[in-house]
Short mmCIF file of C-alpha atoms and ligand atoms in Angstrom, two decimals:
data_model
loop_
_atom_site.label_atom_id
_atom_site.label_comp_id
_atom_site.label_asym_id
_atom_site.label_seq_id
_atom_site.Cartn_x
_atom_site.Cartn_y
_atom_site.Cartn_z
CA UNK H 26 65.69 5.05 37.87
CA UNK H 27 64.61 8.63 38.88
CA UNK H 28 62.50 9.50 41.88
CA UNK H 29 58.96 11.25 41.16
CA UNK H 30 59.50 14.47 41.62
CA UNK H 31 62.30 14.09 38.52
CA UNK H 32 60.56 11.20 36.69
CA UNK H 33 57.70 13.89 37.02
CA UNK H 34 59.49 17.26 35.84
CA UNK H 35 60.84 15.96 32.54
CA UNK H 36 57.95 13.46 32.09
CA UNK H 37 56.05 16.48 31.68
CA UNK H 38 58.18 18.88 29.51
CA UNK H 39 59.15 15.67 26.99
CA UNK H 40 59.35 16.21 23.24
CA UNK H 41 60.86 13.14 22.61
CA UNK H 42 57.97 12.19 20.27
CA UNK H 43 55.67 14.35 17.11
CA UNK H 44 52.29 14.24 20.18
CA UNK H 45 54.58 16.65 22.11
CA UNK H 46 53.53 19.61 19.61
CA UNK H 47 49.56 18.22 19.16
CA UNK H 48 48.62 18.21 23.08
CA UNK H 49 47.74 20.50 25.35
CA UNK H 50 48.53 18.97 28.78
CA UNK H 51 50.43 15.47 29.88
CA UNK H 52 48.76 13.03 31.16
CA UNK H 53 51.65 11.02 33.61
CA UNK H 54 48.94 8.90 35.55
CA UNK H 55 46.72 9.45 38.90
CA UNK H 56 46.25 7.64 42.01
CA UNK H 57 48.82 6.28 44.90
CA UNK H 58 52.26 5.63 44.92
CA UNK H 59 52.20 2.53 46.92
CA UNK H 60 49.29 0.65 45.24
CA UNK H 61 50.32 -2.24 44.99
CA UNK H 62 47.87 -2.73 41.51
CA UNK H 63 48.37 -0.99 38.40
CA UNK H 64 45.96 0.00 35.84
CA UNK H 65 47.76 0.79 32.22
CA UNK H 66 45.88 2.21 29.67
CA UNK H 67 46.60 3.22 26.39
CA UNK H 68 46.82 6.87 25.92
CA UNK H 69 44.97 10.17 27.16
CA UNK H 70 41.92 10.67 24.70
CA UNK H 71 40.02 14.51 24.41
CA UNK H 72 38.88 14.14 28.21
CA UNK H 73 42.35 13.02 29.63
CA UNK H 74 44.02 15.88 26.82
CA UNK H 75 42.22 18.56 28.42
CA UNK H 76 42.35 18.24 32.17
CA UNK H 77 45.45 16.50 32.71
CA UNK H 78 44.45 13.15 34.08
CA UNK H 79 43.98 9.78 32.81
CA UNK H 80 40.21 8.01 31.97
CA UNK H 81 37.89 10.91 32.89
CA UNK H 82 36.01 10.78 29.86
CA UNK H 83 32.98 7.88 29.53
CA UNK H 84 35.44 5.16 29.72
CA UNK H 85 36.55 6.14 32.68
CA UNK H 86 33.54 6.13 34.87
CA UNK H 87 33.24 2.87 33.49
CA UNK H 88 36.63 2.10 35.18
CA UNK H 89 35.85 3.46 38.16
CA UNK H 90 32.12 1.41 37.89
CA UNK H 91 34.45 -1.64 37.28
CA UNK H 92 37.76 -1.20 40.01
CA UNK H 93 34.30 -0.48 41.97
CA UNK H 94 32.46 -3.60 41.97
CA UNK H 95 36.21 -4.90 43.66
CA UNK H 96 36.48 -1.78 46.46
CA UNK H 97 39.27 -1.24 43.97
CA UNK H 98 39.95 3.22 43.68
CA UNK H 99 42.44 6.01 42.41
CA UNK H 100 42.20 7.66 45.84
CA UNK H 101 42.42 4.48 47.61
CA UNK H 102 44.51 1.70 46.83
CA UNK H 103 45.06 1.43 42.89
CA UNK H 104 47.11 3.46 40.21
CA UNK H 105 45.95 4.20 37.06
CA UNK H 106 48.95 5.59 33.94
CA UNK H 107 49.07 4.53 30.38
CA UNK H 108 51.30 3.34 27.56
CA UNK H 109 52.16 7.04 25.35
CA UNK H 110 51.54 10.15 28.13
CA UNK H 111 50.22 12.20 24.94
CA UNK H 112 47.37 12.41 23.28
CA UNK H 113 47.08 10.73 19.90
CA UNK H 114 45.91 13.18 17.55
CA UNK H 115 42.18 11.84 16.53
CA UNK H 116 42.34 8.49 19.03
CA UNK H 117 44.28 6.60 16.46
CA UNK H 118 46.42 3.53 18.02
CA UNK H 119 50.04 5.48 19.37
CA UNK H 120 52.84 4.11 16.85
CA UNK H 121 55.89 1.66 18.08
CA UNK H 122 57.86 4.80 17.31
CA UNK H 123 56.11 6.84 20.18
CA UNK H 124 55.44 3.94 22.83
CA UNK H 125 59.16 3.50 21.85
CA UNK H 126 60.11 7.04 22.75
CA UNK H 127 57.13 6.79 26.51
CA UNK H 128 57.07 3.80 27.57
CA UNK H 129 60.73 4.62 29.98
CA UNK H 130 58.55 6.58 31.64
CA UNK H 131 55.94 3.73 32.83
CA UNK H 132 59.07 1.93 33.11
CA UNK H 133 60.00 3.72 35.71
CA UNK H 134 56.98 4.38 37.42
CA UNK H 135 56.79 0.52 37.95
CA UNK H 136 60.15 0.71 39.59
CA UNK H 137 59.09 3.42 42.31
CA UNK H 138 55.46 1.43 42.51
CA UNK H 139 56.55 -1.14 42.92
CA UNK H 140 53.05 -3.55 41.92
CA UNK H 141 52.23 -7.29 42.65
CA UNK H 142 49.71 -7.14 39.86
CA UNK H 143 49.68 -4.51 36.57
CA UNK H 144 45.56 -5.45 35.41
CA UNK H 145 46.75 -4.39 31.36
CA UNK H 146 43.51 -1.85 29.49
CA UNK H 147 42.86 -3.43 26.34
CA UNK H 148 45.30 -5.63 23.82
CA UNK H 149 47.43 -2.23 22.83
CA UNK H 150 49.18 -2.21 26.50
CA UNK H 151 48.71 -5.88 27.01
CA UNK H 152 50.97 -6.61 23.52
CA UNK H 153 53.54 -4.19 24.38
CA UNK H 154 53.54 -5.46 28.34
CA UNK H 155 52.63 -9.18 28.55
CA UNK H 156 53.87 -10.34 25.39
CA UNK H 157 53.46 -9.71 21.66
CA UNK H 158 51.30 -11.66 20.39
CA UNK H 159 48.87 -10.88 23.16
CA UNK H 160 45.26 -12.48 21.84
CA UNK H 161 42.88 -9.80 23.91
CA UNK H 162 39.31 -11.46 22.49
CA UNK H 163 40.55 -15.11 24.22
CA UNK H 164 43.14 -14.30 26.69
CA UNK H 165 41.60 -11.20 29.24
CA UNK H 166 41.05 -12.13 32.35
CA UNK H 167 44.40 -15.20 31.51
CA UNK H 168 47.46 -14.82 34.53
CA UNK H 169 50.69 -14.45 33.53
CA UNK H 170 53.77 -14.05 35.57
CA UNK H 171 56.98 -11.84 34.44
CA UNK H 172 59.70 -10.71 36.85
CA UNK H 173 56.57 -11.82 40.06
CA UNK H 174 54.50 -9.58 38.89
CA UNK H 175 50.90 -10.96 37.99
CA UNK H 176 49.76 -9.62 35.17
CA UNK H 177 46.35 -10.29 33.34
CA UNK H 178 44.11 -8.06 30.62
CA UNK H 179 41.14 -5.98 30.70
CA UNK H 180 38.63 -5.49 27.85
CA UNK H 181 39.67 -1.78 27.25
CA UNK H 182 36.58 0.52 29.40
CA UNK H 183 36.02 1.74 25.45
CA UNK H 184 35.62 -1.31 23.93
CA UNK H 185 33.27 -2.82 26.82
CA UNK H 186 31.36 1.28 25.10
CA UNK H 187 30.88 -0.26 22.19
CA UNK H 188 30.00 -3.85 22.40
CA UNK H 189 28.39 -4.56 26.70
CA UNK H 190 27.81 -8.31 25.06
CA UNK H 191 31.32 -7.53 26.70
CA UNK H 192 30.62 -7.68 30.50
CA UNK H 193 29.46 -10.65 31.32
CA UNK H 194 32.96 -11.35 30.98
CA UNK H 195 34.85 -8.66 32.54
CA UNK H 196 32.39 -9.30 35.81
CA UNK H 197 34.15 -12.27 35.34
CA UNK H 198 37.38 -11.44 35.82
CA UNK H 199 37.38 -9.11 38.16
CA UNK H 200 36.08 -11.35 40.01
CA UNK H 201 39.64 -12.91 39.16
CA UNK H 202 41.78 -9.87 39.85
CA UNK H 203 39.64 -10.27 43.55
CA UNK H 204 41.02 -13.32 43.91
CA UNK H 205 44.52 -12.57 42.19
CA UNK H 206 44.60 -9.55 45.32
CA UNK H 207 43.45 -11.71 47.86
CA UNK H 208 45.92 -14.11 46.95
CA UNK H 209 48.70 -11.37 46.54
CA UNK H 210 48.61 -8.35 48.19
CA UNK H 211 48.93 -7.33 51.46
CA UNK H 212 47.62 -3.54 52.47
CA UNK H 213 45.10 -2.62 49.34
CA UNK H 214 42.53 -4.53 50.89
CA UNK H 215 42.83 -3.34 54.62
N1 URA O 25 41.47 5.49 27.31
C1 URA O 25 42.77 5.11 27.55
O1 URA O 25 42.99 3.69 26.78
N2 URA O 25 43.63 5.76 28.83
C2 URA O 25 42.89 6.75 29.11
O2 URA O 25 43.99 8.00 29.94
C3 URA O 25 41.10 7.55 28.43
C4 URA O 25 41.19 6.43 27.72
#
């Protein structure tokens, strides 16, 4: 396992897959490095690629609003990262080969942060991190435990923007996350 400085250095100069050819910035991740809660998205979009920060487009604004409902923010108590650190062209889903090349960076981030709770944003990260047959429409908001980490998935903010009928379910899921934080976290709401 690498320390933060070396991990970020290697990640920012990564050439392990073809996405390195087309990226403007590597999107490493953001938030306090002692966060008890991590959110993990799919991969950077256009705005993220241009700014080098995760979830800064319209979906990102919605994500910040969702987190704020349960007193979470990237400035205070949640770390936000993605499955792949470079933008897939035209926002296509990251290929398995790209995910395989990149997942080590995320695993190292998780090992350094040691979160109590991981929130997968959308099906791509839930399939990879929770279980291969994860069904987001049926299993969003449910809890899974892996190596002592409590894991759940929300609809991806971009999917909520496309289909606002997912909002009420997402509100219930957020309340479930709030309850889980109260149960297992020690300093998130301090
Ligand atoms: N969608 C994601 O999954 N991640 C981002 O950083 C932005 C949009």
